[in-house]
Coordinates of N, CA and C in Angstrom, one line a residue:
X1 N 120.7 100.5 91.7 CA 119.3 99.8 92.6 C 118.5 100.3 93.5
X2 N 119.7 100.7 94.9 CA 119.0 101.1 96.1 C 119.3 102.6 96.1
X3 N 118.7 103.6 96.1 CA 118.6 104.9 96.3 C 119.1 105.2 97.8
X4 N 119.4 106.5 98.0 CA 119.9 107.0 99.1 C 119.5 108.7 99.7
X5 N 118.5 108.6 100.5 CA 118.2 110.0 100.4 C 119.1 110.9 101.4
X6 N 118.5 112.3 101.4 CA 119.4 112.8 102.3 C 119.4 112.8 103.6
X7 N 118.6 111.7 104.4 CA 119.0 111.0 105.5 C 119.4 110.0 106.0
X8 N 120.3 109.5 104.7 CA 121.0 108.6 104.9 C 119.9 106.9 104.9
X9 N 118.9 107.1 104.9 CA 117.8 105.7 104.9 C 117.7 105.7 103.6
X10 N 117.9 104.3 103.1 CA 118.0 103.5 102.0 C 116.3 103.4 101.7
X11 N 116.6 104.3 100.3 CA 115.0 103.7 99.4 C 115.3 103.0 98.4
X12 N 113.9 102.3 98.6 CA 114.0 101.1 97.2 C 113.1 101.9 95.8
X13 N 112.7 101.0 95.0 CA 111.9 101.8 93.9 C 110.6 101.4 94.4
X14 N 110.6 100.6 95.0 CA 109.1 100.1 96.1 C 108.7 101.3 96.6
X15 N 109.8 101.6 97.6 CA 109.1 103.1 98.3 C 109.2 104.3 97.7
X16 N 109.5 104.9 96.3 CA 109.6 105.5 96.1 C 107.9 105.4 95.1
X17 N 107.2 104.4 94.5 CA 106.2 104.6 93.8 C 105.0 103.9 95.1
X18 N 106.1 104.0 96.8 CA 104.6 103.8 97.5 C 104.0 102.6 97.5
X19 N 104.6 101.5 97.5 CA 104.4 100.2 96.8 C 104.8 99.1 98.2
X20 N 104.2 98.1 98.3 CA 104.9 96.8 98.9 C 105.8 96.2 98.2
X21 N 106.5 95.4 98.5 CA 107.3 94.6 97.5 C 106.5 93.7 96.9
X22 N 105.4 92.9 97.5 CA 104.7 92.0 97.2 C 103.6 92.6 96.2
X23 N 103.2 93.7 95.7 CA 102.6 94.6 95.1 C 102.0 94.0 93.4
X24 N 101.1 93.8 93.0 CA 100.7 93.2 91.8 C 100.8 94.3 90.6
X25 N 101.3 93.9 89.6 CA 101.6 94.9 88.4 C 100.7 96.0 88.3
X26 N 99.4 95.4 88.5 CA 98.1 96.8 88.3 C 98.8 97.7 89.2
X27 N 98.5 97.3 90.5 CA 98.8 98.2 91.6 C 100.2 99.4 91.2
X28 N 101.2 98.4 91.1 CA 102.9 99.4 90.7 C 102.4 100.6 89.6
X29 N 101.7 100.0 88.4 CA 100.8 100.5 87.6 C 100.5 102.3 88.1
X30 N 99.6 101.7 88.4 CA 98.6 102.6 89.3 C 99.3 103.7 90.3
X31 N 100.0 103.6 91.1 CA 101.0 104.3 91.9 C 101.8 104.7 90.6
X32 N 102.3 104.3 89.8 CA 103.2 104.9 89.1 C 102.6 106.1 88.5
X33 N 101.2 105.8 87.9 CA 100.7 107.0 87.1 C 100.3 108.1 88.1
X34 N 100.2 107.8 89.6 CA 99.9 108.5 90.4 C 101.1 109.4 91.0
X35 N 102.2 108.8 91.1 CA 103.2 109.6 91.3 C 103.9 110.5 90.3
X36 N 103.6 109.7 88.7 CA 104.4 110.8 87.8 C 103.8 111.9 87.7
X37 N 102.3 111.9 87.6 CA 101.5 113.1 87.9 C 102.0 114.0 88.6
X38 N 102.0 113.4 90.1 CA 102.1 114.3 91.3 C 103.9 114.7 91.0
X39 N 105.0 114.4 90.2 CA 106.3 114.5 90.5 C 107.0 114.9 89.3
X40 N 105.7 115.1 88.2 CA 106.5 116.4 86.8 C 106.4 117.5 87.5
X41 N 107.8 117.9 86.9 CA 108.1 119.6 86.9 C 107.1 120.3 86.5
X42 N 106.6 120.3 85.1 CA 105.7 121.1 85.1 C 104.3 121.1 85.4
X43 N 103.8 120.2 86.0 CA 102.7 119.9 86.8 C 102.9 120.6 88.0
X44 N 103.7 120.5 88.4 CA 103.8 121.0 90.0 C 104.2 122.4 90.3
X45 N 105.1 122.8 88.8 CA 104.9 124.3 89.2 C 104.1 124.8 88.1
X46 N 103.4 124.4 88.0 CA 101.9 125.5 87.3 C 100.5 124.8 88.5
X47 N 100.7 124.0 89.2 CA 99.5 124.1 90.4 C 100.2 124.7 91.3
X48 N 101.5 125.0 92.3 CA 101.8 125.5 92.9 C 103.2 125.9 93.2
X49 N 103.4 127.0 93.8 CA 104.5 127.7 94.3 C 104.9 126.9 95.1
X50 N 106.5 126.1 95.0 CA 106.8 125.2 95.9 C 108.3 125.3 96.4
X51 N 109.1 125.4 97.3 CA 110.3 125.6 97.7 C 111.3 124.5 97.1
X52 N 110.7 123.4 96.9 CA 112.1 122.7 96.3 C 112.4 123.5 94.9
X53 N 113.8 122.9 94.6 CA 114.5 123.5 93.7 C 114.0 122.9 92.6
X54 N 114.3 123.2 91.3 CA 114.1 122.2 90.2 C 114.8 121.6 89.9
X55 N 116.0 121.4 89.9 CA 117.0 120.2 90.2 C 116.4 119.4 91.5
X56 N 115.6 119.5 92.4 CA 115.3 118.5 93.1 C 113.6 117.8 93.1
X57 N 112.9 118.8 91.7 CA 111.9 118.2 91.3 C 112.0 117.2 89.8
X58 N 112.9 117.6 89.6 CA 113.5 116.6 88.0 C 114.0 115.2 88.8
X59 N 114.6 115.4 89.8 CA 115.6 114.7 90.3 C 114.3 113.5 90.7
X60 N 113.3 114.0 91.6 CA 112.0 113.2 91.9 C 110.9 112.6 91.1
X61 N 111.3 113.1 89.8 CA 110.3 113.1 88.4 C 111.6 111.6 88.0
X62 N 112.6 111.6 87.8 CA 113.4 110.7 86.9 C 113.4 109.6 88.1
X63 N 113.7 109.8 89.2 CA 113.6 108.4 90.4 C 112.1 107.9 90.3
X64 N 110.9 108.3 89.8 CA 109.7 107.8 89.8 C 109.8 107.2 88.5
X65 N 110.6 107.5 87.3 CA 110.1 106.8 86.3 C 111.2 105.9 85.8
X66 N 112.4 105.7 86.8 CA 113.1 104.7 86.7 C 112.9 103.4 87.3
X67 N 112.3 104.0 88.4 CA 111.4 102.9 89.3 C 110.6 102.3 88.6
X68 N 109.2 103.0 87.7 CA 108.9 102.4 86.8 C 109.0 101.3 85.7
X69 N 110.5 102.1 85.0 CA 111.2 101.3 84.3 C 111.9 99.6 84.9
X70 N 112.2 99.9 86.2 CA 112.6 98.3 86.6 C 111.7 97.7 87.2
X71 N 110.6 98.4 87.6 CA 109.2 97.5 88.5 C 108.2 96.6 87.6
X72 N 107.9 97.9 86.1 CA 107.1 97.4 85.3 C 107.3 96.5 84.6
X73 N 108.5 95.8 84.2 CA 108.9 94.8 83.6 C 109.4 93.3 84.1
X74 N 108.7 92.2 84.0 CA 108.7 91.4 85.1 C 110.3 90.6 85.1
X75 N 111.1 90.7 84.0 CA 112.2 90.2 84.0 C 113.3 91.6 84.9
X76 N 113.4 92.6 84.8 CA 113.8 93.4 85.5 C 113.4 93.5 86.7
X77 N 112.3 93.1 87.3 CA 111.6 93.6 88.4 C 112.3 92.0 89.1
X78 N 112.2 90.9 88.6 CA 112.4 89.9 89.2 C 114.2 89.8 89.5
X79 N 115.1 90.1 88.9 CA 116.4 90.6 88.6 C 116.8 91.3 89.8
X80 N 115.7 92.7 90.1 CA 115.9 93.7 91.0 C 115.6 93.5 92.4
X81 N 114.8 92.6 92.9 CA 114.2 91.5 93.7 C 115.3 91.0 94.6
X82 N 115.7 90.2 93.9 CA 117.2 89.5 93.9 C 118.3 90.2 94.3
X83 N 118.5 91.2 93.7 CA 119.3 91.7 94.1 C 119.5 92.5 95.3
X84 N 118.2 93.2 95.3 CA 117.7 94.0 96.8 C 117.8 92.8 97.9
X85 N 117.3 91.8 97.9 CA 118.0 90.9 98.9 C 118.9 90.5 99.4
X86 N 119.6 90.2 98.4 CA 121.5 89.9 98.3 C 121.8 91.4 99.2
X87 N 121.5 92.4 98.9 CA 122.3 93.7 99.6 C 121.3 93.4 100.6
X88 N 120.7 93.2 100.8 CA 120.4 93.5 102.6 C 120.5 92.6 103.7
X89 N 121.2 91.6 102.6 CA 122.1 90.8 103.5 C 123.6 90.6 103.7
X90 N 124.1 91.9 102.5 CA 125.4 91.8 102.2 C 126.0 93.0 103.1
X91 N 125.0 93.8 103.8 CA 125.4 94.7 104.6 C 126.1 94.5 105.8
X92 N 127.2 94.7 106.1 CA 127.9 94.9 107.2 C 127.2 95.5 108.7
X93 N 126.4 95.0 109.3 CA 126.4 95.9 110.6 C 126.9 95.9 111.7
X94 N 127.2 96.4 113.0 CA 127.6 96.2 113.9 C 126.6 95.5 115.0
X95 N 125.7 95.4 114.6 CA 124.5 94.8 115.4 C 123.1 94.8 114.9
X96 N 122.8 93.9 115.5 CA 121.5 94.1 114.9 C 120.3 94.1 115.9
X97 N 119.3 95.3 116.1 CA 118.8 95.7 117.5 C 117.2 95.9 117.4
X98 N 116.4 95.8 118.5 CA 114.9 95.8 118.0 C 114.4 96.9 118.8
X99 N 113.5 97.6 118.2 CA 112.8 98.7 118.5 C 112.3 99.3 120.2
X100 N 112.6 98.1 121.1 CA 113.0 98.5 122.8 C 114.2 98.4 123.0
X101 N 115.2 98.1 122.1 CA 116.6 98.7 122.5 C 116.9 100.1 122.1
X102 N 116.2 101.0 121.5 CA 116.4 102.1 121.2 C 115.7 103.0 122.6
X103 N 116.2 104.4 122.8 CA 115.9 105.4 123.3 C 115.1 106.3 122.8
X104 N 113.9 107.1 123.2 CA 112.8 107.6 122.5 C 112.7 109.0 122.9
X105 N 112.5 110.3 122.3 CA 112.7 111.7 122.4 C 111.9 112.2 122.1
X106 N 111.1 113.2 122.8 CA 109.9 113.8 121.9 C 110.3 115.1 121.4
X107 N 110.5 115.3 120.6 CA 111.3 116.9 119.9 C 109.8 117.7 118.9
X108 N 108.9 118.0 119.5 CA 107.9 118.7 119.5 C 106.9 118.0 118.7
X109 N 106.4 118.0 117.0 CA 105.4 116.9 116.6 C 106.4 115.8 116.0
X110 N 107.3 115.5 116.4 CA 108.4 114.1 115.7 C 109.1 113.6 117.0
X111 N 108.6 112.2 117.2 CA 109.1 111.4 118.2 C 110.6 111.0 117.6
X112 N 112.0 111.0 118.3 CA 113.0 110.5 117.5 C 113.6 109.2 118.5
X113 N 114.2 108.3 117.7 CA 114.3 107.0 118.2 C 116.1 107.4 118.4
X114 N 117.0 106.9 119.0 CA 118.4 106.8 119.0 C 118.9 105.7 119.9
X115 N 120.4 105.0 119.6 CA 120.8 104.1 120.0 C 122.1 104.5 120.2
X116 N 123.0 104.6 121.2 CA 124.2 105.2 121.3 C 125.6 104.0 120.6
X117 N 126.2 104.9 119.9 CA 127.2 104.0 119.0 C 128.6 104.0 119.9
X118 N 129.3 103.5 120.1 CA 130.6 103.2 120.3 C 131.2 104.3 120.2
X119 N 131.4 105.4 119.3 CA 132.0 106.1 118.9 C 131.7 107.5 119.6
X120 N 130.6 107.4 120.2 CA 129.7 108.1 121.4 C 128.8 109.4 120.6
X121 N 128.7 109.3 119.6 CA 127.5 109.9 118.5 C 126.3 108.5 119.0
X122 N 125.4 109.1 117.8 CA 124.5 108.2 118.1 C 124.0 107.5 116.6
X123 N 123.0 106.7 116.4 CA 122.6 105.9 115.6 C 121.0 106.6 115.8
X124 N 120.5 107.0 114.4 CA 118.9 107.7 115.1 C 118.0 107.6 113.8
X125 N 116.8 107.2 114.1 CA 115.6 107.5 113.3 C 114.3 108.5 113.8
X126 N 113.5 108.8 113.0 CA 113.0 109.7 113.8 C 111.3 109.0 113.3
X127 N 110.4 109.5 113.8 CA 108.7 109.4 113.2 C 108.6 109.9 111.9
X128 N 109.0 110.6 111.5 CA 108.7 111.3 110.3 C 109.3 110.6 108.9
X129 N 110.8 110.1 109.2 CA 111.4 109.2 108.4 C 110.5 107.8 108.5
X130 N 109.8 107.3 109.4 CA 109.3 106.1 109.6 C 107.9 106.0 108.8
X131 N 107.2 107.2 109.1 CA 106.1 107.3 108.3 C 106.2 107.8 106.8
X132 N 107.4 108.0 106.2 CA 107.7 108.0 104.6 C 108.0 106.6 104.3
X133 N 108.2 105.5 105.2 CA 108.4 104.3 104.8 C 107.2 103.4 104.9
X134 N 106.1 104.2 105.5 CA 104.9 103.5 105.6 C 104.5 102.9 107.3
X135 N 105.0 103.3 108.2 CA 105.5 102.8 109.4 C 104.5 104.0 110.2
X136 N 103.7 103.7 111.2 CA 103.0 104.7 111.9 C 104.0 104.6 113.5
X137 N 104.5 105.4 114.3 CA 104.9 104.9 115.7 C 104.5 105.5 116.4
X138 N 103.7 104.7 117.7 CA 102.6 105.1 118.5 C 103.4 105.1 119.9
X139 N 103.4 106.1 120.4 CA 104.4 106.0 121.6 C 103.5 106.3 122.9
X140 N 103.6 105.8 123.8 CA 102.7 105.9 124.8 C 103.6 105.7 125.9
X141 N 104.1 106.8 127.1 CA 104.8 106.6 127.8 C 106.3 106.2 127.4
X142 N 107.0 105.2 128.0 CA 107.9 105.1 127.5 C 108.6 104.0 126.6
X143 N 107.1 103.6 126.1 CA 107.2 102.7 124.6 C 106.8 102.8 123.7
X144 N 107.6 102.2 122.6 CA 107.1 103.1 121.2 C 106.5 101.6 120.4
X145 N 105.4 101.4 120.1 CA 105.1 100.5 119.0 C 105.1 101.0 117.5
X146 N 105.7 100.2 116.4 CA 105.9 100.4 115.1 C 103.9 99.7 114.7
X147 N 103.5 100.2 113.8 CA 102.4 99.9 113.1 C 102.8 100.3 111.7
X148 N 102.4 98.9 111.0 CA 102.1 98.7 109.5 C 101.0 97.9 109.1
X149 N 100.0 98.3 108.0 CA 99.4 97.5 107.5 C 99.5 95.6 107.0
X150 N 100.9 95.7 106.7 CA 101.0 94.3 105.9 C 101.8 93.7 107.5
X151 N 102.6 94.0 108.4 CA 102.9 93.7 109.6 C 103.7 92.7 109.3
X152 N 104.8 92.7 108.0 CA 105.6 91.5 108.0 C 107.2 92.2 108.6
X153 N 107.8 91.3 109.0 CA 109.1 91.6 109.5 C 110.1 92.2 108.1
X154 N 110.9 93.4 108.8 CA 111.7 94.0 108.1 C 113.0 94.4 108.7
X155 N 113.6 95.3 108.2 CA 114.6 95.7 109.1 C 115.1 97.0 108.2
X156 N 115.9 98.3 109.1 CA 116.5 99.3 108.3 C 117.7 99.4 108.8
X157 N 118.3 99.7 108.0 CA 119.9 100.1 108.2 C 120.1 101.1 108.7
X158 N 120.5 101.4 109.9 CA 121.0 102.8 110.2 C 122.5 103.3 110.6
X159 N 123.0 104.2 109.8 CA 124.6 104.6 110.0 C 124.6 105.4 111.0
X160 N 125.7 105.3 111.6 CA 126.0 106.5 112.6 C 126.5 107.9 112.2
X161 N 126.1 109.0 113.1 CA 126.4 110.4 112.4 C 127.3 110.8 112.4
X162 N 127.9 110.2 113.2 CA 129.9 110.1 113.0 C 130.8 109.2 112.3
X163 N 130.6 108.5 112.5 CA 131.4 107.5 112.4 C 131.1 106.5 111.0
X164 N 131.6 105.5 110.7 CA 131.0 104.4 109.6 C 130.3 103.2 110.0
X165 N 130.4 103.3 111.5 CA 129.2 102.5 111.4 C 127.9 102.3 111.3
X166 N 127.1 100.9 111.1 CA 125.7 101.0 110.6 C 124.8 99.7 111.7
X167 N 124.1 99.9 112.3 CA 123.1 98.7 112.8 C 121.5 98.9 112.1
X168 N 121.3 97.5 112.6 CA 120.0 97.1 111.6 C 119.0 97.1 112.5
X169 N 118.2 98.1 112.3 CA 116.7 97.9 113.4 C 115.7 96.8 112.9
X170 N 115.7 95.8 113.7 CA 114.5 95.1 113.4 C 113.4 95.4 113.5
X171 N 112.5 95.2 112.6 CA 110.9 95.3 112.9 C 110.0 94.5 112.4
X172 N 109.0 94.2 113.7 CA 108.2 93.1 114.0 C 108.8 91.8 113.7
X173 N 110.3 92.0 113.7 CA 111.0 90.5 113.9 C 111.8 90.2 115.2
X174 N 111.9 89.0 115.5 CA 112.3 88.8 116.8 C 114.0 88.6 117.1
X175 N 114.8 89.5 117.2 CA 116.5 89.6 117.1 C 117.1 88.4 117.7

């Protein structure tokens, strides 16, 4: 139901197709067509040499197809949406934090946001991961602001790099 990427940030089928959760069928269909063309292993290998391994290309393509299989049918989409809402509430987190609670560090072209864990390590997310989720991070001075066209309240669950604890980063919501 929910996919986990290399960064341990959970991706939904909506994320894979780059659409909002309230997107209309036509928007999902158009995004699927574009994503399947851009991720098809034969098309990608014929157009450009890529550093991705063939199994990564195939996995990306299969994820796009699975996302369409679920979101393209109104009954399976409704079930998926219900399970997605429940899973978001079922995740045990140590605490809910806001963007203002996180520390910022510029690391070249990327801004890293981190929050200390009680084990001594950190919960972290960077501006590139946020961009993949559709957010732009504006960091001026010591303050960071996340922008997204829909500006709906949401949250991101961040795992600790060392232990099993997780926190929920609340975005556009009051903790």
